[in-house]
PDB file of C-alpha atoms in Angstrom:
ATOM      1  CA  LYS A   1     -14.621   9.630  -2.073  1.00 81.00           C
ATOM      2  CA  GLN A   2     -10.953   9.980  -3.058  1.00 86.00           C
ATOM      3  CA  GLU A   3     -10.752   8.202  -6.700  1.00 90.00           C
ATOM      4  CA  VAL A   4      -6.852   7.508  -7.705  1.00 94.00           C
ATOM      5  CA  THR A   5      -6.191   7.337 -11.706  1.00 95.00           C
ATOM      6  CA  GLN A   6      -2.544   5.885 -12.964  1.00 95.00           C
ATOM      7  CA  ILE A   7      -1.824   5.995 -17.036  1.00 91.00           C
ATOM      8  CA  PRO A   8      -0.786   4.349 -18.676  1.00 91.00           C
ATOM      9  CA  ALA A   9      -1.465   0.972 -17.042  1.00 93.00           C
ATOM     10  CA  ALA A  10       1.299  -0.600 -18.771  1.00 95.00           C
ATOM     11  CA  LEU A  11       4.650   0.731 -20.066  1.00 95.00           C
ATOM     12  CA  SER A  12       7.816  -0.648 -22.070  1.00 96.00           C
ATOM     13  CA  VAL A  13      10.881   1.466 -22.830  1.00 96.00           C
ATOM     14  CA  PRO A  14      14.311   0.830 -23.479  1.00 97.00           C
ATOM     15  CA  GLU A  15      17.351   0.535 -21.117  1.00 97.00           C
ATOM     16  CA  GLY A  16      18.798   4.632 -20.396  1.00 97.00           C
ATOM     17  CA  GLU A  17      15.496   6.340 -21.380  1.00 96.00           C
ATOM     18  CA  ASN A  18      14.116   8.982 -19.031  1.00 97.00           C
ATOM     19  CA  LEU A  19      10.439   8.588 -18.005  1.00 95.00           C
ATOM     20  CA  VAL A  20       7.528   9.821 -16.511  1.00 96.00           C
ATOM     21  CA  LEU A  21       4.688   8.208 -14.653  1.00 96.00           C
ATOM     22  CA  ASN A  22       1.448   9.838 -13.966  1.00 96.00           C
ATOM     23  CA  CYS A  23      -1.053   9.920 -11.248  1.00 97.00           C
ATOM     24  CA  SER A  24      -4.300  11.920 -10.603  1.00 97.00           C
ATOM     25  CA  PHE A  25      -6.730  12.300  -7.812  1.00 95.00           C
ATOM     26  CA  THR A  26     -10.075  13.734  -7.429  1.00 93.00           C
ATOM     27  CA  ASP A  27     -10.081  15.210  -3.877  1.00 89.00           C
ATOM     28  CA  SER A  28      -7.485  17.524  -3.761  1.00 86.00           C
ATOM     29  CA  ALA A  29      -7.447  18.421  -0.349  1.00 86.00           C
ATOM     30  CA  ILE A  30      -4.801  15.494   0.551  1.00 89.00           C
ATOM     31  CA  TYR A  31      -2.135  15.544   3.431  1.00 87.00           C
ATOM     32  CA  ASN A  32       0.512  14.035   1.315  1.00 89.00           C
ATOM     33  CA  LEU A  33       1.178  11.614  -1.320  1.00 93.00           C
ATOM     34  CA  GLN A  34       3.203   7.882  -1.449  1.00 94.00           C
ATOM     35  CA  TRP A  35       4.792   6.187  -4.564  1.00 96.00           C
ATOM     36  CA  PHE A  36       5.405   2.671  -4.260  1.00 96.00           C
ATOM     37  CA  ARG A  37       7.026  -0.018  -6.290  1.00 96.00           C
ATOM     38  CA  GLN A  38       5.442  -3.342  -6.197  1.00 94.00           C
ATOM     39  CA  ASP A  39       7.789  -6.128  -7.475  1.00 93.00           C
ATOM     40  CA  PRO A  40       6.163  -9.701  -8.514  1.00 88.00           C
ATOM     41  CA  GLY A  41       4.926 -11.525  -5.739  1.00 84.00           C
ATOM     42  CA  LYS A  42       6.163  -9.176  -3.463  1.00 86.00           C
ATOM     43  CA  GLY A  43       4.763  -6.187  -1.135  1.00 88.00           C
ATOM     44  CA  LEU A  44       5.009  -2.592  -1.641  1.00 92.00           C
ATOM     45  CA  THR A  45       8.085  -0.749  -1.096  1.00 93.00           C
ATOM     46  CA  SER A  46       7.830   3.095  -0.768  1.00 93.00           C
ATOM     47  CA  LEU A  47      10.001   4.691  -2.762  1.00 96.00           C
ATOM     48  CA  LEU A  48       9.046   8.625  -1.698  1.00 95.00           C
ATOM     49  CA  LEU A  49       6.759  10.546   0.096  1.00 92.00           C
ATOM     50  CA  ILE A  50       5.606  14.133  -0.933  1.00 92.00           C
ATOM     51  CA  GLN A  51       4.047  16.239   1.850  1.00 89.00           C
ATOM     52  CA  SER A  52       1.360  18.478   0.802  1.00 88.00           C
ATOM     53  CA  SER A  53       3.471  21.562   1.453  1.00 89.00           C
ATOM     54  CA  GLN A  54       6.366  20.330  -0.813  1.00 91.00           C
ATOM     55  CA  ARG A  55       6.350  20.441  -4.683  1.00 92.00           C
ATOM     56  CA  GLU A  56       9.139  17.931  -5.055  1.00 95.00           C
ATOM     57  CA  GLN A  57      10.929  15.086  -3.419  1.00 94.00           C
ATOM     58  CA  THR A  58      14.149  13.496  -4.857  1.00 95.00           C
ATOM     59  CA  SER A  59      15.770  10.602  -4.042  1.00 94.00           C
ATOM     60  CA  GLY A  60      18.672   8.950  -6.397  1.00 96.00           C
ATOM     61  CA  ARG A  61      17.216   8.727  -9.720  1.00 97.00           C
ATOM     62  CA  LEU A  62      13.965   9.417  -8.524  1.00 97.00           C
ATOM     63  CA  ASN A  63      12.001  12.365  -8.315  1.00 97.00           C
ATOM     64  CA  ALA A  64       8.302  13.184  -7.348  1.00 97.00           C
ATOM     65  CA  SER A  65       6.204  16.104  -8.194  1.00 96.00           C
ATOM     66  CA  LEU A  66       3.063  17.258  -6.694  1.00 96.00           C
ATOM     67  CA  ASP A  67       0.275  19.846  -7.876  1.00 95.00           C
ATOM     68  CA  LYS A  68      -2.268  19.827  -5.210  1.00 91.00           C
ATOM     69  CA  SER A  69      -4.416  21.998  -7.017  1.00 91.00           C
ATOM     70  CA  SER A  70      -4.701  20.124  -9.907  1.00 94.00           C
ATOM     71  CA  GLY A  71      -4.874  16.766  -8.751  1.00 94.00           C
ATOM     72  CA  ARG A  72      -1.691  15.462  -9.976  1.00 96.00           C
ATOM     73  CA  SER A  73       1.512  13.912  -9.385  1.00 97.00           C
ATOM     74  CA  THR A  74       4.394  12.414 -11.518  1.00 97.00           C
ATOM     75  CA  LEU A  75       7.227  10.312 -10.828  1.00 97.00           C
ATOM     76  CA  TYR A  76      10.244  11.149 -13.263  1.00 97.00           C
ATOM     77  CA  ILE A  77      12.692   8.212 -13.409  1.00 97.00           C
ATOM     78  CA  ALA A  78      16.187   9.254 -14.671  1.00 97.00           C
ATOM     79  CA  ALA A  79      18.508   6.981 -16.852  1.00 97.00           C
ATOM     80  CA  SER A  80      16.235   3.607 -16.459  1.00 97.00           C
ATOM     81  CA  GLN A  81      17.661   0.433 -15.947  1.00 97.00           C
ATOM     82  CA  PRO A  82      16.271  -3.334 -15.978  1.00 96.00           C
ATOM     83  CA  GLY A  83      16.028  -3.297 -12.310  1.00 96.00           C
ATOM     84  CA  ASP A  84      13.685  -0.612 -12.381  1.00 97.00           C
ATOM     85  CA  SER A  85      11.099  -3.067 -14.024  1.00 97.00           C
ATOM     86  CA  ALA A  86       8.072  -3.114 -11.598  1.00 97.00           C
ATOM     87  CA  THR A  87       4.532  -1.975 -10.568  1.00 96.00           C
ATOM     88  CA  TYR A  88       4.409   1.735  -9.915  1.00 97.00           C
ATOM     89  CA  LEU A  89       1.536   2.512  -7.673  1.00 96.00           C
ATOM     90  CA  CYS A  90       0.694   6.073  -6.012  1.00 96.00           C
ATOM     91  CA  ALA A  91      -1.505   6.687  -2.709  1.00 94.00           C
ATOM     92  CA  PRO A  92      -2.464  10.110  -1.671  1.00 93.00           C
ATOM     93  CA  LEU A  93      -3.245  10.529   2.009  1.00 88.00           C
ATOM     94  CA  LEU A  94      -6.356  12.869   2.968  1.00 81.00           C
ATOM     95  CA  ASN A  95      -6.239  13.042   6.644  1.00 71.00           C
ATOM     96  CA  PHE A  96      -3.620  12.996   9.108  1.00 61.00           C
ATOM     97  CA  GLY A  97      -4.827  10.698  12.061  1.00 62.00           C
ATOM     98  CA  ASN A  98      -6.490   8.147  10.267  1.00 63.00           C
ATOM     99  CA  GLU A  99      -3.874   7.113   7.820  1.00 69.00           C
ATOM    100  CA  LYS A 100      -6.391   5.974   5.293  1.00 77.00           C
ATOM    101  CA  LEU A 101      -4.434   5.526   1.903  1.00 86.00           C
ATOM    102  CA  THR A 102      -6.565   5.546  -1.392  1.00 90.00           C
ATOM    103  CA  PHE A 103      -4.568   3.167  -3.951  1.00 92.00           C
ATOM    104  CA  GLY A 104      -4.382   3.852  -7.973  1.00 90.00           C
ATOM    105  CA  THR A 105      -4.089   0.553 -10.182  1.00 90.00           C
ATOM    106  CA  GLY A 106      -0.485   1.127 -11.225  1.00 94.00           C
ATOM    107  CA  THR A 107       1.715   1.289 -14.123  1.00 96.00           C
ATOM    108  CA  ARG A 108       3.293  -1.865 -14.990  1.00 96.00           C
ATOM    109  CA  LEU A 109       7.094  -0.456 -16.237  1.00 97.00           C
ATOM    110  CA  THR A 110       9.409  -2.678 -18.235  1.00 97.00           C
ATOM    111  CA  ILE A 111      12.677  -1.398 -19.152  1.00 97.00           C
ATOM    112  CA  ILE A 112      14.142  -3.418 -22.124  1.00 96.00           C
ATOM    113  CA  PRO A 113      17.624  -4.219 -21.862  1.00 94.00           C
TER     114      PRO A 113
ATOM    115  CA  ASN B   1      15.880  -5.867  10.950  1.00 65.00           C
ATOM    116  CA  ALA B   2      12.927  -7.986   9.845  1.00 78.00           C
ATOM    117  CA  GLY B   3      10.437  -5.166   9.261  1.00 93.00           C
ATOM    118  CA  VAL B   4       6.853  -6.359   8.665  1.00 96.00           C
ATOM    119  CA  THR B   5       6.434 -10.202   8.495  1.00 96.00           C
ATOM    120  CA  GLN B   6       3.311 -11.859   7.346  1.00 97.00           C
ATOM    121  CA  THR B   7       2.363 -15.764   7.984  1.00 96.00           C
ATOM    122  CA  PRO B   8       1.412 -17.910   5.989  1.00 96.00           C
ATOM    123  CA  LYS B   9       2.551 -17.091   2.552  1.00 95.00           C
ATOM    124  CA  PHE B  10       0.101 -19.201   0.838  1.00 96.00           C
ATOM    125  CA  ARG B  11      -3.277 -20.708   2.028  1.00 96.00           C
ATOM    126  CA  ILE B  12      -6.172 -22.668   0.540  1.00 96.00           C
ATOM    127  CA  LEU B  13      -9.460 -22.911   2.496  1.00 96.00           C
ATOM    128  CA  LYS B  14     -12.632 -24.291   1.791  1.00 96.00           C
ATOM    129  CA  ILE B  15     -15.846 -22.415   1.710  1.00 96.00           C
ATOM    130  CA  GLY B  16     -16.854 -21.934   5.605  1.00 96.00           C
ATOM    131  CA  GLN B  17     -13.787 -22.443   6.900  1.00 96.00           C
ATOM    132  CA  SER B  18     -11.996 -20.125   9.083  1.00 96.00           C
ATOM    133  CA  MET B  19      -8.520 -18.708   9.717  1.00 96.00           C
ATOM    134  CA  THR B  20      -5.950 -16.113  11.102  1.00 97.00           C
ATOM    135  CA  LEU B  21      -3.357 -14.404   8.813  1.00 98.00           C
ATOM    136  CA  GLN B  22      -0.557 -13.425  11.526  1.00 98.00           C
ATOM    137  CA  CYS B  23       1.186 -10.239  11.090  1.00 98.00           C
ATOM    138  CA  THR B  24       3.896  -8.747  13.224  1.00 97.00           C
ATOM    139  CA  GLN B  25       6.223  -5.821  13.221  1.00 97.00           C
ATOM    140  CA  ASP B  26       9.853  -5.102  14.729  1.00 96.00           C
ATOM    141  CA  MET B  27      10.033  -1.006  14.299  1.00 94.00           C
ATOM    142  CA  ASN B  28       7.730  -0.207  17.310  1.00 93.00           C
ATOM    143  CA  HIS B  29       5.335   1.476  14.620  1.00 93.00           C
ATOM    144  CA  ASN B  30       2.023   2.645  16.220  1.00 92.00           C
ATOM    145  CA  TYR B  31      -0.018   2.079  13.236  1.00 92.00           C
ATOM    146  CA  MET B  32      -0.960  -0.954  11.497  1.00 94.00           C
ATOM    147  CA  TYR B  33      -3.143  -1.774   8.691  1.00 95.00           C
ATOM    148  CA  TRP B  34      -4.577  -4.776   6.547  1.00 97.00           C
ATOM    149  CA  TYR B  35      -5.211  -4.288   2.851  1.00 96.00           C
ATOM    150  CA  ARG B  36      -6.747  -6.447  -0.053  1.00 96.00           C
ATOM    151  CA  GLN B  37      -5.496  -6.779  -3.248  1.00 95.00           C
ATOM    152  CA  ASP B  38      -7.360  -8.029  -6.298  1.00 93.00           C
ATOM    153  CA  PRO B  39      -6.205  -8.904  -9.985  1.00 84.00           C
ATOM    154  CA  GLY B  40      -6.405  -5.100 -11.475  1.00 79.00           C
ATOM    155  CA  MET B  41      -7.584  -3.616  -8.795  1.00 82.00           C
ATOM    156  CA  GLY B  42      -5.605  -1.040  -6.295  1.00 84.00           C
ATOM    157  CA  LEU B  43      -4.968  -2.133  -2.646  1.00 91.00           C
ATOM    158  CA  LYS B  44      -8.248  -1.809  -0.329  1.00 93.00           C
ATOM    159  CA  LEU B  45      -8.146  -1.216   3.481  1.00 93.00           C
ATOM    160  CA  ILE B  46      -9.762  -3.653   5.466  1.00 95.00           C
ATOM    161  CA  TYR B  47      -9.028  -2.591   9.143  1.00 95.00           C
ATOM    162  CA  TYR B  48      -6.415  -0.205  10.775  1.00 93.00           C
ATOM    163  CA  SER B  49      -5.130   0.066  13.824  1.00 94.00           C
ATOM    164  CA  VAL B  50      -3.597   3.132  15.811  1.00 89.00           C
ATOM    165  CA  GLY B  51      -2.017   1.468  18.638  1.00 91.00           C
ATOM    166  CA  ALA B  52      -2.726  -1.438  20.883  1.00 93.00           C
ATOM    167  CA  GLY B  53      -6.414  -1.729  21.728  1.00 94.00           C
ATOM    168  CA  ILE B  54      -7.865   0.379  19.039  1.00 93.00           C
ATOM    169  CA  THR B  55      -8.815  -0.775  15.722  1.00 95.00           C
ATOM    170  CA  ASP B  56     -11.343   0.589  12.913  1.00 93.00           C
ATOM    171  CA  LYS B  57     -12.875  -0.327  10.009  1.00 93.00           C
ATOM    172  CA  GLY B  58     -11.578   0.988   6.789  1.00 91.00           C
ATOM    173  CA  GLU B  59     -13.097   0.241   3.233  1.00 89.00           C
ATOM    174  CA  VAL B  60     -13.934  -3.359   2.938  1.00 94.00           C
ATOM    175  CA  PRO B  61     -14.379  -5.012   6.482  1.00 95.00           C
ATOM    176  CA  ASN B  62     -17.182  -7.393   6.292  1.00 95.00           C
ATOM    177  CA  GLY B  63     -16.399 -10.672   6.624  1.00 95.00           C
ATOM    178  CA  TYR B  64     -13.186  -9.979   8.654  1.00 97.00           C
ATOM    179  CA  ASN B  65     -12.145  -9.077  11.892  1.00 97.00           C
ATOM    180  CA  VAL B  66      -9.138  -7.861  13.850  1.00 97.00           C
ATOM    181  CA  SER B  67      -7.225  -7.427  17.022  1.00 96.00           C
ATOM    182  CA  ARG B  68      -4.221  -5.355  18.400  1.00 97.00           C
ATOM    183  CA  SER B  69      -3.297  -6.875  22.098  1.00 96.00           C
ATOM    184  CA  THR B  70       0.231  -5.373  21.788  1.00 96.00           C
ATOM    185  CA  THR B  71       2.337  -3.240  19.554  1.00 96.00           C
ATOM    186  CA  GLU B  72       3.838  -5.785  17.493  1.00 97.00           C
ATOM    187  CA  ASP B  73       1.307  -7.914  16.085  1.00 97.00           C
ATOM    188  CA  PHE B  74      -2.002  -7.449  14.538  1.00 98.00           C
ATOM    189  CA  PRO B  75      -3.988 -10.740  13.008  1.00 98.00           C
ATOM    190  CA  LEU B  76      -6.490 -10.654  10.568  1.00 98.00           C
ATOM    191  CA  ARG B  77      -9.469 -13.163  11.258  1.00 97.00           C
ATOM    192  CA  LEU B  78     -11.683 -14.873   8.542  1.00 95.00           C
ATOM    193  CA  GLU B  79     -14.526 -16.707  10.372  1.00 89.00           C
ATOM    194  CA  LEU B  80     -16.352 -18.132   7.615  1.00 93.00           C
ATOM    195  CA  ALA B  81     -14.620 -18.236   4.353  1.00 94.00           C
ATOM    196  CA  ALA B  82     -16.138 -17.256   1.001  1.00 96.00           C
ATOM    197  CA  PRO B  83     -14.994 -16.983  -2.632  1.00 95.00           C
ATOM    198  CA  SER B  84     -15.243 -13.373  -2.652  1.00 95.00           C
ATOM    199  CA  GLN B  85     -12.283 -13.321  -0.089  1.00 96.00           C
ATOM    200  CA  THR B  86      -9.904 -14.864  -2.417  1.00 96.00           C
ATOM    201  CA  SER B  87      -7.169 -12.518  -2.646  1.00 96.00           C
ATOM    202  CA  VAL B  88      -3.762 -11.244  -1.573  1.00 96.00           C
ATOM    203  CA  TYR B  89      -3.671  -9.806   1.701  1.00 97.00           C
ATOM    204  CA  PHE B  90      -0.900  -7.243   2.780  1.00 97.00           C
ATOM    205  CA  CYS B  91      -0.417  -6.362   6.427  1.00 97.00           C
ATOM    206  CA  ALA B  92       1.865  -2.521   6.623  1.00 95.00           C
ATOM    207  CA  SER B  93       2.528  -0.495   9.250  1.00 94.00           C
ATOM    208  CA  SER B  94       3.977   2.996   9.883  1.00 91.00           C
ATOM    209  CA  TYR B  95       4.724   5.825  12.509  1.00 89.00           C
ATOM    210  CA  SER B  96       2.754   8.922  12.985  1.00 80.00           C
ATOM    211  CA  GLU B  97       3.412  11.433  15.694  1.00 76.00           C
ATOM    212  CA  GLY B  98       3.488  15.341  16.090  1.00 68.00           C
ATOM    213  CA  GLY B  99       1.311  15.937  12.796  1.00 63.00           C
ATOM    214  CA  ARG B 100       3.870  14.467  10.530  1.00 67.00           C
ATOM    215  CA  ALA B 101       2.977  10.797   8.685  1.00 69.00           C
ATOM    216  CA  GLN B 102       5.723   8.468   7.834  1.00 80.00           C
ATOM    217  CA  PRO B 103       5.927   6.177   5.275  1.00 87.00           C
ATOM    218  CA  GLN B 104       3.827   2.637   5.440  1.00 89.00           C
ATOM    219  CA  HIS B 105       5.749  -0.412   5.323  1.00 92.00           C
ATOM    220  CA  PHE B 106       4.304  -3.518   3.924  1.00 93.00           C
ATOM    221  CA  GLY B 107       4.897  -7.382   3.981  1.00 94.00           C
ATOM    222  CA  ASP B 108       5.361  -9.881   1.400  1.00 93.00           C
ATOM    223  CA  GLY B 109       1.539 -11.080   1.343  1.00 95.00           C
ATOM    224  CA  THR B 110      -0.477 -14.105   2.147  1.00 96.00           C
ATOM    225  CA  ARG B 111      -1.964 -15.349  -0.991  1.00 96.00           C
ATOM    226  CA  LEU B 112      -5.238 -16.937   0.032  1.00 96.00           C
ATOM    227  CA  SER B 113      -7.524 -18.839  -2.186  1.00 96.00           C
ATOM    228  CA  ILE B 114     -11.038 -19.806  -0.952  1.00 96.00           C
ATOM    229  CA  LEU B 115     -12.467 -23.233  -3.021  1.00 93.00           C
TER     230      LEU B 115
END
């Protein structure tokens, strides 16, 4: 059974800093991995989807990397802004076809103005 | 473009009551999902559907039922509400074809309390 761990559970950094969020998973035979953000009282918004054949995926100030063999992914946020404050979740997908994502419990990020 | 719409946003039920959580999407996605999110826990898959008329169990299906009669709608039914079903419920959808899974899109959730 896939287990997903996100450390730290919470993180506070001053505005403007670059930061890295970590995600580890136990079963490395994944098809892809998604990073989501969740704002309080809201649903999840997909940020990046990185295929198992990719090493990196970028969108604006966000960069996700994937090391399948070691069961790790990182989300890099450059030049953080107060609007980046949210909970960030990673979710690897084991098999194409059943689309069953396994979610971590997330990292709650606070950007201090 | 509305995306994934869930109704109601909030609901309080008494133990033993039943209700249906509604979910509709306007993106012509073939896959739809129901998750629950408990405090401090990751989202857990309840049921999912790969197309109209096809549904399958996820990780925590007990106490729930689903149907998928159209591409757009995927209602979740609680038959005999129990306190353990107090949670936030999220519906999601995605498009998958040709061996390339696309991102899942989520609704804003239904906050359900069973008292």
